Coordinates of C-alpha atoms and ligand atoms in Angstrom, one line a residue:
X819 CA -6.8 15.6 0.7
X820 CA -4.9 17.2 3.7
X821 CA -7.8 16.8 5.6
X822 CA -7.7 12.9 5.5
X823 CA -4.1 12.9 6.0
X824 CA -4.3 14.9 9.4
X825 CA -7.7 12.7 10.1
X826 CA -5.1 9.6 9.7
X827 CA -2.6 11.1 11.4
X828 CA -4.5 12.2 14.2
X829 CA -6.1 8.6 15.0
X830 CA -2.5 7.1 14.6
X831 CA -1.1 9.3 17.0
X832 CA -4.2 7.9 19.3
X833 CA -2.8 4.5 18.7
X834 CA 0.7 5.5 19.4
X835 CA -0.2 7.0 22.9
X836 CA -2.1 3.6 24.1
X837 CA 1.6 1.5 23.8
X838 CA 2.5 1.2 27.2
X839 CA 6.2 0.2 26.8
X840 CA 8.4 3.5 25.7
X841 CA 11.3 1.3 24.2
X842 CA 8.2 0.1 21.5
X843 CA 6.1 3.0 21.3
X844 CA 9.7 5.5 20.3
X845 CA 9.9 2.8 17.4
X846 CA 6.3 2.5 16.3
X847 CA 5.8 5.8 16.5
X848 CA 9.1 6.3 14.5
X849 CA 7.8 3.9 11.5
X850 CA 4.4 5.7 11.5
X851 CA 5.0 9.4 11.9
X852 CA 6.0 11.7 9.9
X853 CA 5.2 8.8 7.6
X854 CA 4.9 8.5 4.0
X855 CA 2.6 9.9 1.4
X856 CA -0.4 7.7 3.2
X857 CA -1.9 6.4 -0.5
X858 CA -3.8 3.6 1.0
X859 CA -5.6 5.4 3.5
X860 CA -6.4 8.2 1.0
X861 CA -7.5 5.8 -1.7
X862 CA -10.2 4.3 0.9
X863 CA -11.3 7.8 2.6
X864 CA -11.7 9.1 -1.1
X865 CA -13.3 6.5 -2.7
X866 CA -16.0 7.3 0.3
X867 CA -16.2 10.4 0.4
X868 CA -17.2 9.8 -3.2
X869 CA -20.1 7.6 -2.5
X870 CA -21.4 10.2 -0.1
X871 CA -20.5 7.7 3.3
X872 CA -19.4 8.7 6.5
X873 CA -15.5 9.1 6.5
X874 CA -16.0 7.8 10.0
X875 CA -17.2 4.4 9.2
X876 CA -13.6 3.6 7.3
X877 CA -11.0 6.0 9.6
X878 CA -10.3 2.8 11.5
X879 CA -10.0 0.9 8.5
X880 CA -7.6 3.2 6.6
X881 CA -5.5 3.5 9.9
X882 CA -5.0 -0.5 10.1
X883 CA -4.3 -0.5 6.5
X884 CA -1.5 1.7 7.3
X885 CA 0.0 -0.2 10.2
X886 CA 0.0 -3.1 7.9
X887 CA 2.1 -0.7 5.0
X888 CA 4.5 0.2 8.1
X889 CA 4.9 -3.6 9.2
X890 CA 5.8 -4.5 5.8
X891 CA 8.3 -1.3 5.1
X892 CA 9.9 -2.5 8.5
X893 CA 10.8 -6.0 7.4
X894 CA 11.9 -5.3 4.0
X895 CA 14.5 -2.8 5.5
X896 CA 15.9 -5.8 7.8
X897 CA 19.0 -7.3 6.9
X898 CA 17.4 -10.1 5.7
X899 CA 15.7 -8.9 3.7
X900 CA 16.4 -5.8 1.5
X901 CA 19.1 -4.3 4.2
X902 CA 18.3 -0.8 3.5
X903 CA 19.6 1.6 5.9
X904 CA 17.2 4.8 4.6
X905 CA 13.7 4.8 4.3
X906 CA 11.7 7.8 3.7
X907 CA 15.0 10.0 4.4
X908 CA 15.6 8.5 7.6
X909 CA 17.2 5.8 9.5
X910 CA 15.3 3.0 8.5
X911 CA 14.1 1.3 12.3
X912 CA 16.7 -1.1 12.9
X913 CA 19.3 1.2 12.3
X914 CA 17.8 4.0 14.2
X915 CA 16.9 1.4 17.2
X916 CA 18.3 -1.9 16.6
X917 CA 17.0 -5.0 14.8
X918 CA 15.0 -7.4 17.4
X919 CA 13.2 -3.9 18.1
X920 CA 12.2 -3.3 14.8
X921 CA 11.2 -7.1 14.3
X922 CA 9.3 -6.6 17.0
X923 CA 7.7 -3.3 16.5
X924 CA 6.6 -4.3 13.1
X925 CA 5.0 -7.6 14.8
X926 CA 3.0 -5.2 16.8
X927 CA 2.0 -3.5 14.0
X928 CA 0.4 -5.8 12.3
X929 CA -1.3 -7.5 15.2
X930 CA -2.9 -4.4 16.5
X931 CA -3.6 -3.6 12.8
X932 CA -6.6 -6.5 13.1
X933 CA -8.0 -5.0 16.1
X934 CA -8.1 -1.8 14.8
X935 CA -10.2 -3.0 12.1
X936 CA -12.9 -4.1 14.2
X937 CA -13.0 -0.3 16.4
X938 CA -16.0 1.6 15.7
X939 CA -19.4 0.8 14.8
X940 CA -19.8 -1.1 11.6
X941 CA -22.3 -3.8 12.0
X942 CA -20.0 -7.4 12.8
X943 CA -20.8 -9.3 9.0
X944 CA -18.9 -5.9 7.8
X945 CA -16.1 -5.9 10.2
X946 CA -15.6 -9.7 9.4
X947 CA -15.4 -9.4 5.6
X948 CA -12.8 -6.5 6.5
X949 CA -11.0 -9.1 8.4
X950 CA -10.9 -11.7 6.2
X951 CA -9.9 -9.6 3.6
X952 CA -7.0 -7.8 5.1
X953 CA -5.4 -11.5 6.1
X954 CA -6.1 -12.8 2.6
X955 CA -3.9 -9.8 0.7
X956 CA -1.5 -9.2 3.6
X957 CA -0.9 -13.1 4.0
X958 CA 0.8 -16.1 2.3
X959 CA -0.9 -15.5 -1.1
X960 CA -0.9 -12.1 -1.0
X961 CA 1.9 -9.6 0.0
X962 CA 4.1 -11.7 1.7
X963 CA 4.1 -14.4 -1.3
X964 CA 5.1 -11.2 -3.2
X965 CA 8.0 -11.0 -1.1
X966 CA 8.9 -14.5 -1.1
X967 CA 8.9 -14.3 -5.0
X968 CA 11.1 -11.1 -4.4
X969 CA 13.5 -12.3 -2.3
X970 CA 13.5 -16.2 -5.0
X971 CA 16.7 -16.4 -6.7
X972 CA 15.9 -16.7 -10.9
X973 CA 19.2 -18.3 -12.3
X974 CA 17.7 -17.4 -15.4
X975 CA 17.0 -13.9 -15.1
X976 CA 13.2 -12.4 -14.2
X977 CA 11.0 -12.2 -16.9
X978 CA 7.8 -9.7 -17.5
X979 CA 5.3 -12.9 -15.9
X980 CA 7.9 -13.3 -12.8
X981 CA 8.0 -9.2 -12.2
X982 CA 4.6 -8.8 -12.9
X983 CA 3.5 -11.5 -10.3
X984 CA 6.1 -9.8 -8.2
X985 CA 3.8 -6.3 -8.3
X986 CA 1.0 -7.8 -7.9
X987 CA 2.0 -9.2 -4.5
X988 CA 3.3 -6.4 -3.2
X989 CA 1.9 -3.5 -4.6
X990 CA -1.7 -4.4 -5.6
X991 CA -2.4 -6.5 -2.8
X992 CA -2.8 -3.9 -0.2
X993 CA -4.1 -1.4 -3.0
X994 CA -6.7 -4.1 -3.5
X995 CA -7.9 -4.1 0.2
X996 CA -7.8 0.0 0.7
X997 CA -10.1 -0.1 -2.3
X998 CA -12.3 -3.7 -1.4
X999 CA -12.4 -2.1 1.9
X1000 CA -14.0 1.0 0.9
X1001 CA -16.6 -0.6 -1.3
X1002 CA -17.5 -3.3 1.6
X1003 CA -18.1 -0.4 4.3
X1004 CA -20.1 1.3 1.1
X1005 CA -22.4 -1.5 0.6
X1006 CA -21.5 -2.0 -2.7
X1007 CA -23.1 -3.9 -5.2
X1008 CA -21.3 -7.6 -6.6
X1009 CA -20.4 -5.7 -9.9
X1010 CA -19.0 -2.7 -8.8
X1011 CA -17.0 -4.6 -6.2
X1012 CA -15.7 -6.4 -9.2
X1013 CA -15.0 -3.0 -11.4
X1014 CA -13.1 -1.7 -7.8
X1015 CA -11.1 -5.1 -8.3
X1016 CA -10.3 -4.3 -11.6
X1017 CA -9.8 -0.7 -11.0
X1018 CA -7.0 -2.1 -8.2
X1019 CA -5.6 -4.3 -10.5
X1020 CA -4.6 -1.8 -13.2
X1021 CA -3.6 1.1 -10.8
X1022 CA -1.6 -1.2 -8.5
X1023 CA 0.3 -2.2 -11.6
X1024 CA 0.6 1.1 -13.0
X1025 CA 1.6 2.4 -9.3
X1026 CA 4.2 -0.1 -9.4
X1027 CA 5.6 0.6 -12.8
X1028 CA 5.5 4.8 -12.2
X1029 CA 8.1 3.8 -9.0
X1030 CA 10.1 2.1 -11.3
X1031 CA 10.2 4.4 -14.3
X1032 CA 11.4 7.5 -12.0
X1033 CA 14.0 5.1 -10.3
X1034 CA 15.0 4.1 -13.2
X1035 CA 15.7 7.5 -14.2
X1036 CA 17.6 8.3 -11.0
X1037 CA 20.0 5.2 -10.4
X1038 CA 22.7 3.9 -12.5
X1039 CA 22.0 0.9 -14.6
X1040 CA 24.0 -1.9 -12.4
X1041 CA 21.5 -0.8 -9.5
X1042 CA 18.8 -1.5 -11.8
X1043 CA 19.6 -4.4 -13.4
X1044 CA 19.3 -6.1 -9.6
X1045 CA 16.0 -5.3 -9.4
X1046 CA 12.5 -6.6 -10.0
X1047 CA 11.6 -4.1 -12.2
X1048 CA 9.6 -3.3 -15.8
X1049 CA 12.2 -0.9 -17.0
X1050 CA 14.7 -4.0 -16.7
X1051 CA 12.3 -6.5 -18.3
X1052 CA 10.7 -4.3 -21.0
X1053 CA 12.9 -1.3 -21.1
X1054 CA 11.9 2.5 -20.3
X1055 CA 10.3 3.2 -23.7
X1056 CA 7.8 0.1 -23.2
X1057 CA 7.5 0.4 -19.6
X1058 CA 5.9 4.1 -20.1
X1059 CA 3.4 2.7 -23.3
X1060 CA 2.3 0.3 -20.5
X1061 CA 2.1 2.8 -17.5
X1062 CA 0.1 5.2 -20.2
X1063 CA -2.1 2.0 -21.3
X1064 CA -2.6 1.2 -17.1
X1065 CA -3.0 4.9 -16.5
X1066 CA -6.3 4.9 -19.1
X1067 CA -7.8 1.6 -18.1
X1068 CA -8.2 2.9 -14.3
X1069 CA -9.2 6.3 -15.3
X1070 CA -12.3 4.8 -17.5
X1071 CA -13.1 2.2 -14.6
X1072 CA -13.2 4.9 -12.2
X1073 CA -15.2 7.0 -14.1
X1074 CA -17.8 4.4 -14.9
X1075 CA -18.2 4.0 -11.1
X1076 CA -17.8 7.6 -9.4
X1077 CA -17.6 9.9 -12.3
X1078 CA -15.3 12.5 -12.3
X1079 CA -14.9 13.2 -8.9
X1080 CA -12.3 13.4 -5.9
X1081 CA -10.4 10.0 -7.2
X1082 CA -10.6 10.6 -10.8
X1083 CA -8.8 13.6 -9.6
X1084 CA -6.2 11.5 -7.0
X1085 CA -5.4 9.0 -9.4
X1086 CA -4.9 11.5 -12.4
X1087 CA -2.4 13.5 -10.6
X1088 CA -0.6 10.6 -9.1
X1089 CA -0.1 8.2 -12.1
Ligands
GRG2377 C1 8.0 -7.9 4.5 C2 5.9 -9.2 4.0 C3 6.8 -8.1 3.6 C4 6.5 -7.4 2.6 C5 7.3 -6.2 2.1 C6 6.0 -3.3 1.0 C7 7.0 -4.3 0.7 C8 6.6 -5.7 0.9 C9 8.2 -4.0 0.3 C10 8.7 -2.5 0.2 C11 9.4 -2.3 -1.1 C12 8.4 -2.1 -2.3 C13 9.0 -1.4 -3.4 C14 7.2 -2.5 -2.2 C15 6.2 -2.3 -3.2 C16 5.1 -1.5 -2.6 C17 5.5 -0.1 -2.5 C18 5.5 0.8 -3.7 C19 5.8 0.4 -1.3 C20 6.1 1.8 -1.0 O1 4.8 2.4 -0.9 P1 4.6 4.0 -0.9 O2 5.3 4.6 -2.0 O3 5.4 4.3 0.4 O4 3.2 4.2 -0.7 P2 5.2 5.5 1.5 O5 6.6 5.7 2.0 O6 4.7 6.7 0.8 O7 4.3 5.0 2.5

């Protein structure tokens, strides 16, 4: 799996080097490198590597999937959002730079992140269902309503539907396109398009609720009870019985579609 990461890296780094203005390409490259532990990227370049394609023909693909993560780390880190002033175990960007710059380096992101889909040399009818895809669970009913919902006051307190929804948004949405993505470069088949939706579905969740569970176990209980969170709407005990259940579900989809291969293996260790 290092492999990919470096591969990611590598073509990220091209990116970086192409941003003419120093002020924006210190920030961008900030918010991209060292970077995190690059799961959408992997979760695309492994579920190809498992059909036997070319990891060339989704490199570009995992890379803009990435810029996308970035942008969206950026913003919730703003003031006006989540005002977090670490990220990673660093300054988050405003704080290290300052806040137009990082409003503005994670607009960058995002934009270039279409054209980046669209390098290489995947016939056009692919590169446009990549398009269309990435705007549909990056846009207003995908992550960014899950932020929306996040960021909702609930006078009444979140329930499981309202934190659920919540994941789903903002976890699963770009989960859903590393995975969508993969099986549109693969040429896959309506069905098992449908089994990777599945797959994305009960993973995302499951991503989601893992987070929680080991924040829950960190951070004091006033902390926790602010958030969006399962261990808050179902308590830890629960929370775990459904992260097990999730776990299961997208171990059996995945075998039914690979076998027992490199992501059997990914998502085993991670969940
Ligand atoms: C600002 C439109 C907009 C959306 C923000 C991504 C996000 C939505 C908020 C960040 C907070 C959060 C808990 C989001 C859920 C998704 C998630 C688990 C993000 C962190 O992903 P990792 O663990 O991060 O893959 P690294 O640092 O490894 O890249």
């Amino acid at each position: 799996m290092t492999q990919y990461i470096d591969l990611v890296n590598e073509k990220l780094t091209e990116y970086i080097n192409t941003i003419e203005n120093k002020e924006l390409q210190e920030a961008i490259r900030y918010s991209l490198l060292p970077g995190g532990k690059r799961l959408r990227p992997l979760l695309l370049l492994t579920i190809l590597n498992d059909l036997n394609v070319d990891l060339e023909d989704g490199i570009n693909a995992a890379c803009a999937i990435e810029m996308i993560h970035s942008y969206s780390l950026i913003h919730d880190d703003l003031p006006a959002m989540d005002n977090d002033d670490y990220r990673r175990g660093q300054l988050t960007v405003h704080k290290k730079f300052n806040e137009s710059l990082a409003i503005l380096a994670a607009d960058a992101l995002l934009t270039d992140a279409f054209r980046y889909f669209c390098k290489g040399k995947l016939p056009n009818e692919v590169l446009v269902k990549l398009v269309v895809l990435a705007s549909k669970n990056a846009g207003c009913n995908g992550m960014v309503e899950g932020q929306v919902l996040d960021m909702a006051k609930y006078p009444n307190g979140l329930n499981l539907e309202d934190v659920k929804k919540i994941h789903l948004h903002k976890t699963k949405d770009l989960i859903n396109l590393s995975m969508i993505s993969a099986g549109i470069i693969a040429n896959l088949n309506p069905d098992e398009i449908n089994l990777l939706d599945d797959l994305s579905y009960y993973f995302g969740l499951a991503f989601q609720i893992k987070d929680d569970i080991d924040d829950a176990k960190e951070e004091n209980s006033d902390i926790i009870n602010d958030k969006a969170t399962y261990p808050k709407v179902v308590g830890l005990e629960k929370s775990k019985e459904i992260l097990k259940e999730y776990k299961q579900k997208s171990l059996e989809i995945i075998h039914q579609l690979f076998g027992e291969k490199d992501l059997y293996q990914l998502i085993e260790r991670i969940l």
